Amino acid sequence: MQLLTSELESDFSILKIKIVSSFAGLSDSLIIKQATSEEILSINPLAKSLLLITEDESITQINAILRYVASKSVTDIGLKGKDVSEQAQVDQWLDFSFEQLEIPIRALLGLSSGKPEFIMSITNKFKVEQQSRLDIAKSIRLIEGQLEKKTFISTEYITIADIAIYSALTSVINFDVIDKSSYPSTYRWFNTLANHPKVAEIILPFNINSTIEDLSEGMTDGKWSRHRTRIKDLLAQGPAAIGKLVTLKGWVRTARTAEKKQILFVELNDGSCMKNIQLVLNASTTIGFDFVADSGGVHAAISVKGLVIESPAKGQSIEVTVQFAKVLGPVYGGENGEIGGKNYPMAKKQHSLEFLREKAHLRPRSKVFSAAMRVRHAMAYATHKFFNDRGFIYSHTPLITGADCEGAGEQFVVSTLLAEKTKLTDIPVDKSGLVDFSKDFFGKRCCLTVSGQLNVETHACALSDVYTFGPTFRAEYSHTSRHLAEFWMIEPEICFADLADDMALAEDYVRFCTSYALEHCAEDLHYFENEYPAGEKGLTARLQNVVDNEFAQITYTEGIEILQREIASGSVTFDAYPNWGDDLGSEHERYLAEKIFKKPTIMINYPKGIKAFYMKVNDDNETVAAMDILVPKIGELIGGSQREDRLEVLERRVIEMNLKPEDMWWYLDLRRYGSVPHAGFGLGFERLIMFITGLENIRDVIPFPRYPGHSEF
């Protein structure tokens, strides 16, 4: 017997014939051959996509093919029914499968395939899907009613009716159409067939809900479940997972075919780790093979169920033989918007960081950015863990403020006076011709905060040890690789503490985060150092140096003297000469950390003229008890100080920095009512990620970078 089938025929129709042949003992006699619709029509004008050629005739209709194969069974097992009455019931259920069950199944599969004939509006697609599901559910209710009375569909043994209905349902098993609680008899029947030896010859045995036991770290006994196994957790199991059935969901990283396109190898990634898991799909045994093969390639979203096996390929211990595959989201990157990858901007090739910034909505799919985001998450978690483990209280400070923490004036104004169609003549002004902010939403000029420090100090002066971790904003027209208009700051504040305590806390924090990254981000750090073309060689050694060594410590004055000596000796030249009283540039800070001390360096006691008003003035009245931590690759990573806790000195500093004491009344109150020595620091979170990953541009370590002229997405 030769079965000709075209690409128009459904997978489950072919599966029906294969399983019936297996039960009939005719698997070796059945030859399946792919043909075009034209070739099939040339043999039999009544056929379209399916044709069984026998010695005597050619058969075109699927149910007729099943009856013919069953009639040629080498053993009398009653595939068609053992008497006229049973045969009539079998025929009735065959017709039911073809006319009632399979029509909505084909519609549901068509919507999932993304084929042109099924492309429609979201509204229509939703309606078709909902109606298809309702029709399938109606059919399953009828099947459930029958199976409550019988072991199998029409008799007490397996017939071609069971095989037909089972094969159709396998194609939509990933759509969760058979619920154990709602259809217990159907659930029992389905798993009985799925694990029958004759079915196992054609498709691997499985249970509808069989997956690896929950392997995810930190999963609780609550209601929520992923209903899948993370690739990270599966790979962590390694050979111990062999023989287990898993459900995986993710995006195609690569896809290639073998054996005349009968085998499809897919590298799947779900974002949980850098590595992919290899999937093996077989055109003969994988339900949904064609859908995946035609899903558009790189970054198509798919769901699969399959068996974990030992991998014969190098570099991987396991792979997954796929039984069922479902396309969740094809890639519509064809030349005319159809399924395909030609115009998909995130193709498999390596992209520049500049290009990825232009595609910020898609760049999480790139290896370099997904790795950076996993490290960013790890550092955020490490931050909260560090402070929580030490008894700090997390305080949320406001983003809208009437105060300028740094006194720099580079703030974004928050106003409702400038609606979309506001004219200049609509803006209220005072007697001086200036904008009258008393008419604004807050009744005064307000801005986005440049720091949460002033606010978090109010909580420190009651709760002792606190920290804030949130977004901050600066309207600074800078296009350097170290500056953003929107960035995140970590700002702890400790009471009953001086500068030495502040330095110790900051050093402990940096060392903790670095150690945490080395332990928990090893795979991503390995990528940055060894696989990413522009990665930093020696990255992990640099980070390990931070963990293993005490930070160096110098005064600002000593730092200036060192830099000036290096210049005088001809060892280095800088764009700007470092004079005492100047704010050091990144080139000076990095030189001290990278060339002189070769490790993180704490610089203390800066001139008060270049530091903020709230920093404690030293006894020399020239410097303040401030400290910066300078690190290789970055320069300044942390800036902190002991706070000025003397009311009269703080009032004087407010005036010296051209701030209005009346605007700072609440901050000054902290010195009036139970003032205590306290200190704190601020760390730019994005600079920490740059330091850990070795990435050199701050725009590449934040999801959506904001800088002059760029506010897309």
XYZ file of C-alpha atoms in Angstrom:
713
model
C 0.000 0.000 0.000
C 1.213 3.471 -0.882
C -0.176 6.565 0.801
C 0.257 9.816 -1.095
C -0.210 12.946 0.987
C 0.246 16.615 0.178
C 1.117 19.512 2.460
C -2.581 20.404 2.526
C -3.445 17.299 4.536
C -3.545 17.533 8.324
C -0.985 15.756 10.471
C -3.662 13.946 12.450
C -5.176 12.348 9.331
C -1.844 10.735 8.560
C -1.476 9.799 12.221
C -4.814 7.974 12.092
C -3.643 5.823 9.184
C -0.282 5.089 10.828
C -1.856 3.971 14.105
C -4.500 1.815 12.398
C -1.717 0.218 10.316
C 0.185 -0.481 13.536
C -2.815 -2.198 15.132
C -3.449 -4.123 11.907
C 0.157 -5.308 11.760
C 0.685 -3.536 8.440
C 3.189 -0.832 9.362
C 5.867 -2.407 7.172
C 3.431 -2.640 4.249
C 2.474 1.044 4.332
C 4.650 3.391 2.298
C 3.983 7.079 2.872
C 5.111 9.462 0.179
C 4.844 13.240 -0.085
C 3.285 14.471 -3.317
C 1.850 17.669 -4.712
C -1.886 18.177 -5.061
C -1.438 18.161 -8.820
C 0.298 14.788 -8.726
C -2.489 13.306 -6.600
C -5.175 14.719 -8.898
C -3.452 13.257 -11.929
C -3.897 9.785 -10.432
C -7.433 10.234 -9.154
C -9.477 13.332 -10.085
C -11.591 12.907 -6.944
C -8.593 13.208 -4.621
C -7.130 16.452 -3.337
C -4.597 15.921 -0.563
C -4.786 12.233 0.380
C -4.761 9.057 -1.691
C -4.227 5.399 -0.759
C -3.121 3.264 -3.693
C -3.707 -0.488 -3.350
C -3.310 -3.379 -5.756
C -6.940 -3.124 -6.789
C -7.986 0.501 -6.365
C -7.217 3.978 -5.118
C -9.112 5.346 -2.108
C -9.594 9.078 -1.493
C -11.676 9.528 1.657
C -10.006 9.280 5.071
C -12.663 7.116 6.734
C -12.727 4.771 3.756
C -8.946 4.468 4.003
C -9.213 3.575 7.696
C -11.840 0.921 6.989
C -9.760 -0.587 4.190
C -6.570 -0.790 6.278
C -8.538 -2.286 9.184
C -10.067 -4.898 6.856
C -6.576 -6.085 5.882
C -5.549 -6.692 9.514
C -3.369 -9.788 9.921
C -5.213 -10.608 13.144
C -8.917 -10.546 13.862
C -9.028 -7.895 16.597
C -12.236 -6.216 15.526
C -10.870 -2.844 14.462
C -14.044 -2.232 12.431
C -16.306 -3.917 14.987
C -17.009 -7.622 15.382
C -20.587 -7.689 14.170
C -22.979 -5.618 12.109
C -24.266 -3.687 15.129
C -20.778 -2.762 16.331
C -19.683 -1.871 12.811
C -22.630 0.505 12.550
C -21.618 2.196 15.817
C -18.005 2.445 14.656
C -19.125 4.047 11.386
C -21.344 6.451 13.299
C -18.467 7.617 15.503
C -16.120 7.832 12.507
C -18.557 10.183 10.829
C -18.923 12.111 14.102
C -15.159 12.587 14.269
C -14.893 13.756 10.673
C -17.988 15.968 10.545
C -18.237 17.437 14.068
C -14.964 17.143 15.945
C -12.373 17.729 13.242
C -13.875 20.832 11.621
C -13.354 23.119 14.677
C -10.010 21.406 15.323
C -8.833 22.317 11.821
C -9.979 25.906 12.384
C -8.130 26.139 15.699
C -4.978 24.693 14.171
C -5.278 27.036 11.217
C -5.377 30.081 13.475
C -2.274 28.822 15.249
C -0.437 28.190 11.975
C -0.619 31.783 10.789
C -1.199 30.620 7.209
C -2.491 33.319 4.810
C -6.030 31.920 4.635
C -6.297 32.278 8.419
C -4.934 35.834 8.669
C -7.749 38.054 9.950
C -8.437 40.869 12.380
C -7.840 40.301 16.082
C -11.583 40.554 16.715
C -12.485 37.966 14.073
C -9.650 35.701 15.133
C -10.912 35.798 18.708
C -14.446 34.977 17.591
C -13.305 32.042 15.440
C -11.097 30.690 18.218
C -13.833 30.991 20.840
C -16.410 29.306 18.581
C -13.934 26.542 17.711
C -13.244 25.882 21.369
C -16.963 25.810 22.139
C -17.587 23.329 19.315
C -14.701 21.110 20.433
C -15.955 21.214 24.022
C -19.439 20.232 22.808
C -17.965 17.230 20.995
C -15.905 16.189 23.989
C -19.004 16.317 26.195
C -20.639 13.813 23.847
C -17.516 11.645 23.977
C -17.488 11.906 27.776
C -21.075 10.740 27.966
C -20.268 7.722 25.826
C -17.129 6.826 27.776
C -18.966 6.971 31.083
C -20.784 3.839 29.859
C -18.017 2.100 27.902
C -14.280 1.472 28.143
C -13.800 2.668 24.566
C -15.873 4.747 22.173
C -18.191 2.153 20.662
C -17.175 -1.184 22.202
C -15.123 -2.631 25.030
C -12.033 -2.761 22.835
C -10.148 -0.352 20.575
C -11.602 0.311 17.140
C -10.793 2.678 14.298
C -13.331 5.088 15.835
C -11.163 5.377 18.960
C -8.076 5.850 16.831
C -9.697 8.522 14.653
C -10.954 10.573 17.601
C -7.728 10.099 19.580
C -5.583 11.225 16.631
C -7.679 14.347 16.123
C -7.486 15.272 19.808
C -3.705 14.818 19.951
C -3.339 17.710 17.526
C -4.927 20.146 19.984
C -3.724 18.650 23.243
C -1.546 21.749 23.790
C -4.717 23.821 23.732
C -5.754 22.209 27.027
C -9.050 20.954 25.662
C -9.204 17.849 27.921
C -9.500 18.805 31.548
C -9.224 15.938 34.025
C -11.798 17.343 36.424
C -14.351 18.149 33.715
C -13.875 15.054 31.553
C -12.484 12.266 33.766
C -13.645 9.421 31.501
C -12.191 11.051 28.388
C -8.993 11.746 30.313
C -8.756 8.077 31.318
C -9.521 6.871 27.793
C -7.035 9.250 26.166
C -4.155 8.195 28.402
C -5.014 4.519 27.885
C -4.603 4.919 24.139
C -1.564 7.183 24.466
C 0.317 4.514 26.372
C -0.816 1.504 24.300
C 2.195 -0.339 22.761
C 0.751 -0.114 19.255
C 0.328 3.648 19.576
C 3.811 3.888 21.079
C 5.205 2.442 17.851
C 4.034 5.581 16.116
C 4.252 8.271 18.797
C 6.102 8.242 22.101
C 3.938 7.263 25.093
C 2.829 10.133 27.284
C 0.289 11.318 29.789
C -1.743 14.464 29.077
C -0.380 16.299 32.102
C 2.993 14.564 32.396
C 5.822 17.009 33.061
C 8.921 17.040 35.194
C 8.093 17.717 38.805
C 8.472 21.393 39.639
C 12.198 22.062 39.345
C 12.105 25.835 39.657
C 14.160 27.289 42.465
C 12.099 29.082 45.060
C 8.726 27.728 43.899
C 6.209 27.521 46.718
C 3.128 25.408 47.348
C 0.819 28.244 46.330
C -1.734 28.214 43.553
C 0.452 29.714 40.844
C 2.373 27.480 38.493
C 4.190 28.067 35.225
C 2.698 24.918 33.675
C 6.072 24.424 32.068
C 9.663 23.705 33.003
C 12.186 26.510 32.761
C 15.097 25.690 30.476
C 17.488 26.812 33.201
C 16.036 24.236 35.596
C 16.009 21.479 32.998
C 19.657 22.067 32.100
C 20.538 22.118 35.795
C 19.056 18.619 36.081
C 21.252 17.402 33.245
C 21.342 13.595 32.793
C 19.098 13.166 35.846
C 16.199 14.422 33.696
C 16.618 11.697 31.055
C 13.420 9.722 30.599
C 11.155 12.450 31.940
C 8.435 14.230 30.001
C 8.549 18.002 29.932
C 6.580 20.959 28.709
C 8.782 23.765 27.410
C 7.814 27.166 26.070
C 10.051 29.796 24.574
C 11.470 31.381 21.450
C 13.368 29.773 18.602
C 17.022 30.825 18.604
C 18.045 28.678 15.633
C 16.387 26.076 13.431
C 17.913 23.681 10.901
C 16.683 20.654 9.010
C 18.203 17.263 8.248
C 17.316 14.063 6.388
C 15.577 15.842 3.516
C 13.685 18.143 5.870
C 12.156 15.242 7.788
C 14.049 16.189 10.967
C 13.994 19.667 12.480
C 16.541 20.742 15.110
C 15.440 23.768 17.127
C 17.474 25.649 19.709
C 14.913 26.945 22.216
C 15.446 29.686 24.785
C 13.001 31.069 27.346
C 15.176 33.830 28.807
C 15.842 32.001 32.068
C 19.493 31.454 31.136
C 22.017 32.027 28.378
C 22.067 28.432 27.114
C 19.470 26.895 24.811
C 17.962 23.425 24.869
C 17.966 21.452 21.636
C 14.618 20.140 20.437
C 14.364 17.342 17.904
C 11.171 17.280 15.842
C 10.404 14.403 13.484
C 8.008 14.848 10.569
C 6.680 11.331 11.140
C 6.154 11.399 14.914
C 5.859 15.026 16.035
C 2.359 16.467 16.025
C 2.650 20.061 14.818
C 5.929 19.535 12.953
C 4.835 21.498 9.877
C 3.574 24.414 11.963
C 6.964 24.847 13.627
C 8.812 24.377 10.346
C 6.719 27.181 8.820
C 6.636 29.500 11.853
C 9.071 32.097 10.520
C 12.326 30.950 12.070
C 14.288 32.940 14.633
C 12.197 34.171 17.598
C 8.993 32.376 16.702
C 7.277 31.476 19.984
C 6.463 27.794 20.448
C 5.234 25.363 23.082
C 6.377 21.739 23.054
C 5.877 18.554 25.024
C 8.457 15.829 24.748
C 10.812 13.289 26.233
C 14.233 14.200 27.629
C 16.913 11.966 26.122
C 20.690 11.759 26.159
C 22.141 13.986 23.474
C 24.670 12.554 21.021
C 25.856 16.067 20.148
C 28.925 17.648 21.687
C 28.527 20.352 24.290
C 25.146 19.233 25.607
C 24.214 16.318 27.809
C 20.494 16.240 27.040
C 17.989 17.170 24.372
C 14.241 16.824 23.973
C 12.463 14.590 21.471
C 9.253 16.491 20.764
C 5.896 14.707 20.663
C 3.625 17.746 20.383
C 4.494 21.227 19.151
C 2.334 24.304 19.003
C 3.198 27.664 17.469
C 2.175 30.375 19.919
C 3.359 33.286 17.811
C 4.833 33.104 14.299
C 7.266 35.722 12.988
C 5.513 37.854 10.398
C 8.696 39.100 8.799
C 8.082 38.073 5.220
C 8.486 40.391 2.287
C 4.806 41.323 2.308
C 4.085 40.836 6.000
C 3.493 37.112 5.756
C 5.210 34.524 7.941
C 8.945 34.594 7.361
C 12.178 36.080 8.625
C 13.411 38.171 5.696
C 12.432 41.544 7.181
C 12.654 40.605 10.836
C 15.182 43.074 12.305
C 16.516 40.690 14.959
C 17.868 37.991 12.661
C 20.449 35.502 13.884
C 23.477 37.651 13.007
C 25.423 39.688 15.562
C 24.099 43.234 15.895
C 25.931 46.322 17.098
C 24.897 47.905 20.380
C 24.004 51.068 18.475
C 21.567 49.122 16.289
C 20.059 47.389 19.312
C 19.381 50.744 20.978
C 17.269 51.688 17.962
C 15.272 48.476 18.502
C 14.951 48.774 22.270
C 11.611 46.961 22.213
C 13.265 43.927 20.621
C 16.762 44.003 22.059
C 15.910 41.860 25.126
C 15.944 39.021 22.566
C 19.649 39.546 21.908
C 22.152 37.540 23.913
C 24.099 40.568 25.141
C 21.078 42.477 26.409
C 19.272 39.504 27.922
C 22.474 38.698 29.809
C 22.722 42.299 31.001
C 19.110 42.214 32.208
C 19.662 38.990 34.150
C 22.684 40.566 35.823
C 20.641 43.698 36.525
C 17.978 41.585 38.213
C 20.603 39.744 40.252
C 22.150 43.000 41.427
C 18.748 44.407 42.392
C 18.022 41.272 44.400
C 21.510 41.336 45.940
C 20.954 44.967 46.938
C 17.739 44.226 48.797
C 19.234 41.110 50.344
C 22.340 42.974 51.530
C 20.386 45.684 53.321
C 17.587 43.457 54.570
C 20.054 40.990 56.083
C 21.619 43.875 57.983
C 18.354 45.153 59.393
C 17.824 48.138 57.084
C 14.311 49.365 56.310
C 13.412 49.991 52.674
C 11.867 53.456 52.294
C 10.056 54.742 49.198
C 10.917 58.353 48.505
C 8.909 60.650 46.192
C 9.767 61.225 42.542
C 8.187 64.690 42.524
C 9.877 67.235 44.750
C 10.182 70.936 45.404
C 13.813 70.566 46.559
C 17.053 70.317 44.606
C 19.179 67.835 46.532
C 22.428 68.642 44.735
C 21.827 72.349 44.187
C 22.747 71.872 40.532
C 19.514 73.157 39.044
C 19.524 70.502 36.275
C 16.017 69.258 36.944
C 12.982 68.307 34.870
C 10.039 70.536 35.734
C 6.726 68.816 36.448
C 3.848 71.000 35.323
C 0.260 70.874 34.089
C 0.543 74.369 32.592
C 1.811 73.009 29.287
C -1.014 70.965 27.821
C -0.603 69.629 24.296
C -2.164 72.662 22.576
C -1.111 75.339 25.069
C -0.103 78.689 23.552
C 2.463 80.999 25.116
C -0.307 83.442 25.887
C -2.076 80.727 27.943
C 0.802 80.357 30.420
C 0.206 82.397 33.609
C 2.967 84.830 34.584
C 3.615 86.908 37.681
C 4.356 90.662 37.922
C 7.970 90.016 36.927
C 6.960 88.245 33.752
C 8.076 84.867 35.066
C 5.959 81.720 34.974
C 3.492 81.849 37.850
C 3.812 78.365 39.331
C 1.298 79.253 42.052
C -1.308 78.506 39.374
C 0.230 75.091 38.713
C -0.972 71.728 40.014
C 1.138 71.775 43.194
C 0.910 75.530 43.733
C 4.696 75.888 43.355
C 7.520 74.925 41.021
C 8.129 71.180 41.304
C 10.558 68.876 39.564
C 11.473 65.245 39.163
C 13.901 64.319 41.901
C 17.647 64.102 41.333
C 18.055 62.079 44.524
C 15.985 60.505 47.264
C 18.578 61.292 49.900
C 16.980 64.297 51.590
C 13.685 62.430 51.971
C 15.249 59.209 53.182
C 17.150 61.123 55.880
C 13.793 61.898 57.512
C 13.227 58.177 57.995
C 16.794 57.520 59.080
C 16.343 60.017 61.887
C 13.564 57.839 63.283
C 14.261 54.299 62.048
C 18.092 54.415 62.299
C 19.177 52.423 59.223
C 17.226 52.845 55.986
C 17.731 52.824 52.247
C 15.895 53.863 49.118
C 16.203 52.325 45.673
C 14.385 54.064 42.843
C 14.537 56.179 39.688
C 16.076 59.641 39.639
C 16.309 62.259 36.900
C 18.749 64.896 35.679
C 18.169 67.315 32.790
C 21.837 67.322 31.893
C 22.683 67.719 28.210
C 25.316 65.018 28.227
C 25.963 62.466 25.513
C 28.739 60.577 27.291
C 28.744 56.828 27.836
C 28.332 57.402 31.602
C 25.251 59.640 31.799
C 21.504 59.205 31.479
C 18.577 61.543 32.054
C 16.727 58.787 33.921
C 18.615 56.348 36.100
C 18.251 54.368 39.318
C 19.922 55.211 42.611
C 20.590 53.159 45.732
C 20.862 55.457 48.734
C 21.322 54.042 52.241
C 21.388 56.278 55.315
C 22.778 55.214 58.691
C 22.309 57.017 62.006
C 24.776 57.257 64.882
C 27.527 56.926 62.267
C 30.457 58.873 60.865
C 32.430 58.819 57.608
C 34.414 55.731 58.605
C 31.166 53.806 59.123
C 29.885 55.036 55.777
C 33.030 53.869 53.976
C 32.872 50.465 55.625
C 29.224 50.003 54.625
C 29.900 51.063 51.035
C 32.906 48.746 50.710
C 30.939 45.835 52.150
C 28.090 46.519 49.739
C 30.275 46.625 46.624
C 32.113 43.481 47.694
C 28.833 41.672 48.439
C 27.307 42.520 45.052
C 30.480 41.525 43.230
C 30.679 38.223 45.075
C 26.982 37.594 44.422
C 27.475 38.167 40.706
C 30.436 35.795 40.545
C 28.413 33.099 42.254
C 24.979 33.554 40.702
C 25.711 35.113 37.290
C 28.628 32.915 36.272
C 27.078 31.854 32.959
C 26.330 35.420 31.871
C 29.721 36.688 33.037
C 31.374 33.896 31.046
C 29.469 35.100 27.992
C 30.576 38.710 28.488
C 34.192 37.677 28.912
C 34.583 34.824 26.437
C 31.807 34.862 23.840
C 30.667 38.434 23.353
C 32.966 39.916 20.648
C 33.321 43.278 22.398
C 33.512 41.761 25.874
C 36.153 42.510 28.479
C 38.958 39.976 28.670
C 39.873 39.331 32.280
C 36.444 40.383 33.562
C 36.091 37.700 36.229
C 39.679 38.231 37.397
C 38.949 41.944 37.854
C 35.808 41.158 39.826
C 37.574 38.535 41.931
C 40.213 41.159 42.770
C 37.430 43.286 44.282
C 36.279 40.412 46.451
C 39.752 39.363 47.604
C 41.346 42.711 48.476
C 40.723 45.585 50.846
C 39.944 48.865 49.092
C 42.706 51.468 48.944
C 42.111 54.776 50.740
C 43.538 58.230 50.041
C 42.519 61.807 50.601
C 41.510 64.078 47.778
C 44.669 66.105 48.318
C 46.834 62.976 48.100
C 45.044 61.961 44.915
C 45.731 65.335 43.302
C 49.393 65.114 44.294
C 49.721 61.605 42.817
C 48.165 62.670 39.534
C 50.364 65.749 39.279
C 53.508 63.662 39.947
C 52.496 61.163 37.268
C 52.043 64.003 34.777
C 55.403 65.556 35.751
C 57.198 62.239 35.297
C 55.772 61.816 31.814
C 53.885 58.676 32.769
C 50.535 60.030 31.654
C 48.795 62.946 29.998
C 45.203 63.980 30.656
C 42.737 66.084 28.723
C 42.312 68.258 31.841
C 45.066 69.082 34.333
C 44.003 68.150 37.900
C 44.218 71.244 40.081
C 43.317 71.225 43.758
C 39.733 72.407 44.045
C 38.663 70.930 40.722
C 36.165 68.116 40.406
C 38.098 65.103 39.145
C 37.147 63.720 35.757
C 36.588 60.081 34.844
C 40.073 59.918 33.314
C 41.649 60.906 36.656
C 39.464 58.574 38.711
C 40.103 55.574 36.482
C 43.844 56.206 36.393
C 44.042 56.102 40.169
C 41.948 52.931 40.412
C 43.364 51.106 37.376
C 47.014 52.153 37.192
C 48.062 53.357 40.631
C 46.181 51.145 43.097
C 44.852 48.508 40.651
C 41.699 48.024 42.740
C 38.761 50.022 44.092
C 39.964 53.162 45.828
C 38.167 55.324 48.377
C 38.975 59.032 48.123
C 37.957 61.195 51.099
C 37.896 64.818 52.307
C 36.960 66.767 49.195
C 36.978 70.591 48.917
C 33.658 71.860 50.182
C 33.234 74.095 47.125
C 32.654 71.116 44.821
C 30.395 69.113 47.110
C 26.768 69.382 48.208
C 25.531 71.599 51.033
C 24.548 68.734 53.329
C 28.035 67.261 53.718
C 29.701 67.737 57.108
C 32.351 70.448 57.102
C 35.699 69.265 58.477
C 37.628 71.140 61.141
C 39.875 72.754 58.499
C 36.764 74.525 57.131
C 38.117 73.818 53.639
C 37.032 70.240 53.105
C 34.001 68.101 53.855
C 33.733 64.563 55.219
C 32.913 63.166 51.816
C 34.037 60.006 50.112
C 33.908 58.593 46.599
C 34.642 55.000 45.670
C 36.583 54.869 42.417
C 36.647 51.588 40.528
C 38.416 50.309 37.404
C 36.459 50.648 34.132
C 34.022 53.196 35.590
C 35.659 55.803 37.768
C 33.273 57.055 40.439
C 30.862 54.297 41.463
C 29.727 55.627 44.833
C 29.532 59.092 46.313
C 28.799 59.586 50.000
C 29.461 61.627 53.078
C 28.826 62.179 56.719
C 25.879 64.579 56.882
C 26.117 67.977 58.484
C 24.225 67.537 61.766
C 24.925 71.022 63.213
C 21.988 73.342 62.541
C 23.929 76.597 62.361
C 26.560 75.170 60.009
C 23.928 73.622 57.756
C 21.993 76.905 57.565
C 25.188 78.688 56.538
C 25.942 76.078 53.864
C 22.437 76.371 52.415
C 23.003 80.087 51.876
C 26.547 79.573 50.534
C 25.194 77.203 47.860
C 22.568 79.779 46.792
C 19.642 77.732 48.062
C 16.635 79.184 49.854
C 16.432 78.302 53.556
C 12.642 78.628 53.414
C 12.531 75.799 50.872
C 14.600 73.594 53.156
C 12.694 74.212 56.389
C 11.665 70.593 56.838
C 15.221 69.348 56.233
C 16.586 71.859 58.744
C 13.983 70.665 61.253
C 15.810 67.341 61.426
C 18.704 69.262 63.047
C 16.407 71.127 65.389
C 14.655 68.138 66.848
C 16.965 65.393 68.087
C 19.807 65.709 65.570
C 22.285 62.824 65.479
C 25.473 62.078 63.567
C 24.517 60.225 60.421
C 25.954 59.356 57.040
C 25.033 57.784 53.741
C 25.966 57.288 50.138
C 24.484 57.064 46.675
C 25.278 54.514 44.018
C 24.174 54.794 40.407
C 22.695 51.364 39.777
C 23.478 51.415 36.052
C 27.134 52.111 36.784
C 27.156 49.058 39.037
C 25.842 46.945 36.140
C 28.532 48.380 33.862
C 31.143 47.541 36.477
C 29.909 43.953 36.809
C 29.364 43.197 33.105
C 32.217 45.148 31.566
C 29.805 46.863 29.158
C 31.119 50.326 28.389
C 27.995 52.335 27.611
C 25.397 53.045 30.269
C 22.672 52.993 27.615
C 23.152 49.246 27.280
C 22.411 48.295 30.897
C 18.967 49.868 31.323
C 15.804 48.677 29.548
C 14.863 51.976 27.903
C 17.627 54.611 28.047
C 16.607 58.256 28.271
C 19.090 60.863 27.093
C 18.927 64.144 25.138
C 16.747 63.720 22.065
C 15.751 60.150 22.889
C 12.506 59.206 24.631
C 11.246 56.461 22.313
C 9.382 53.444 23.627
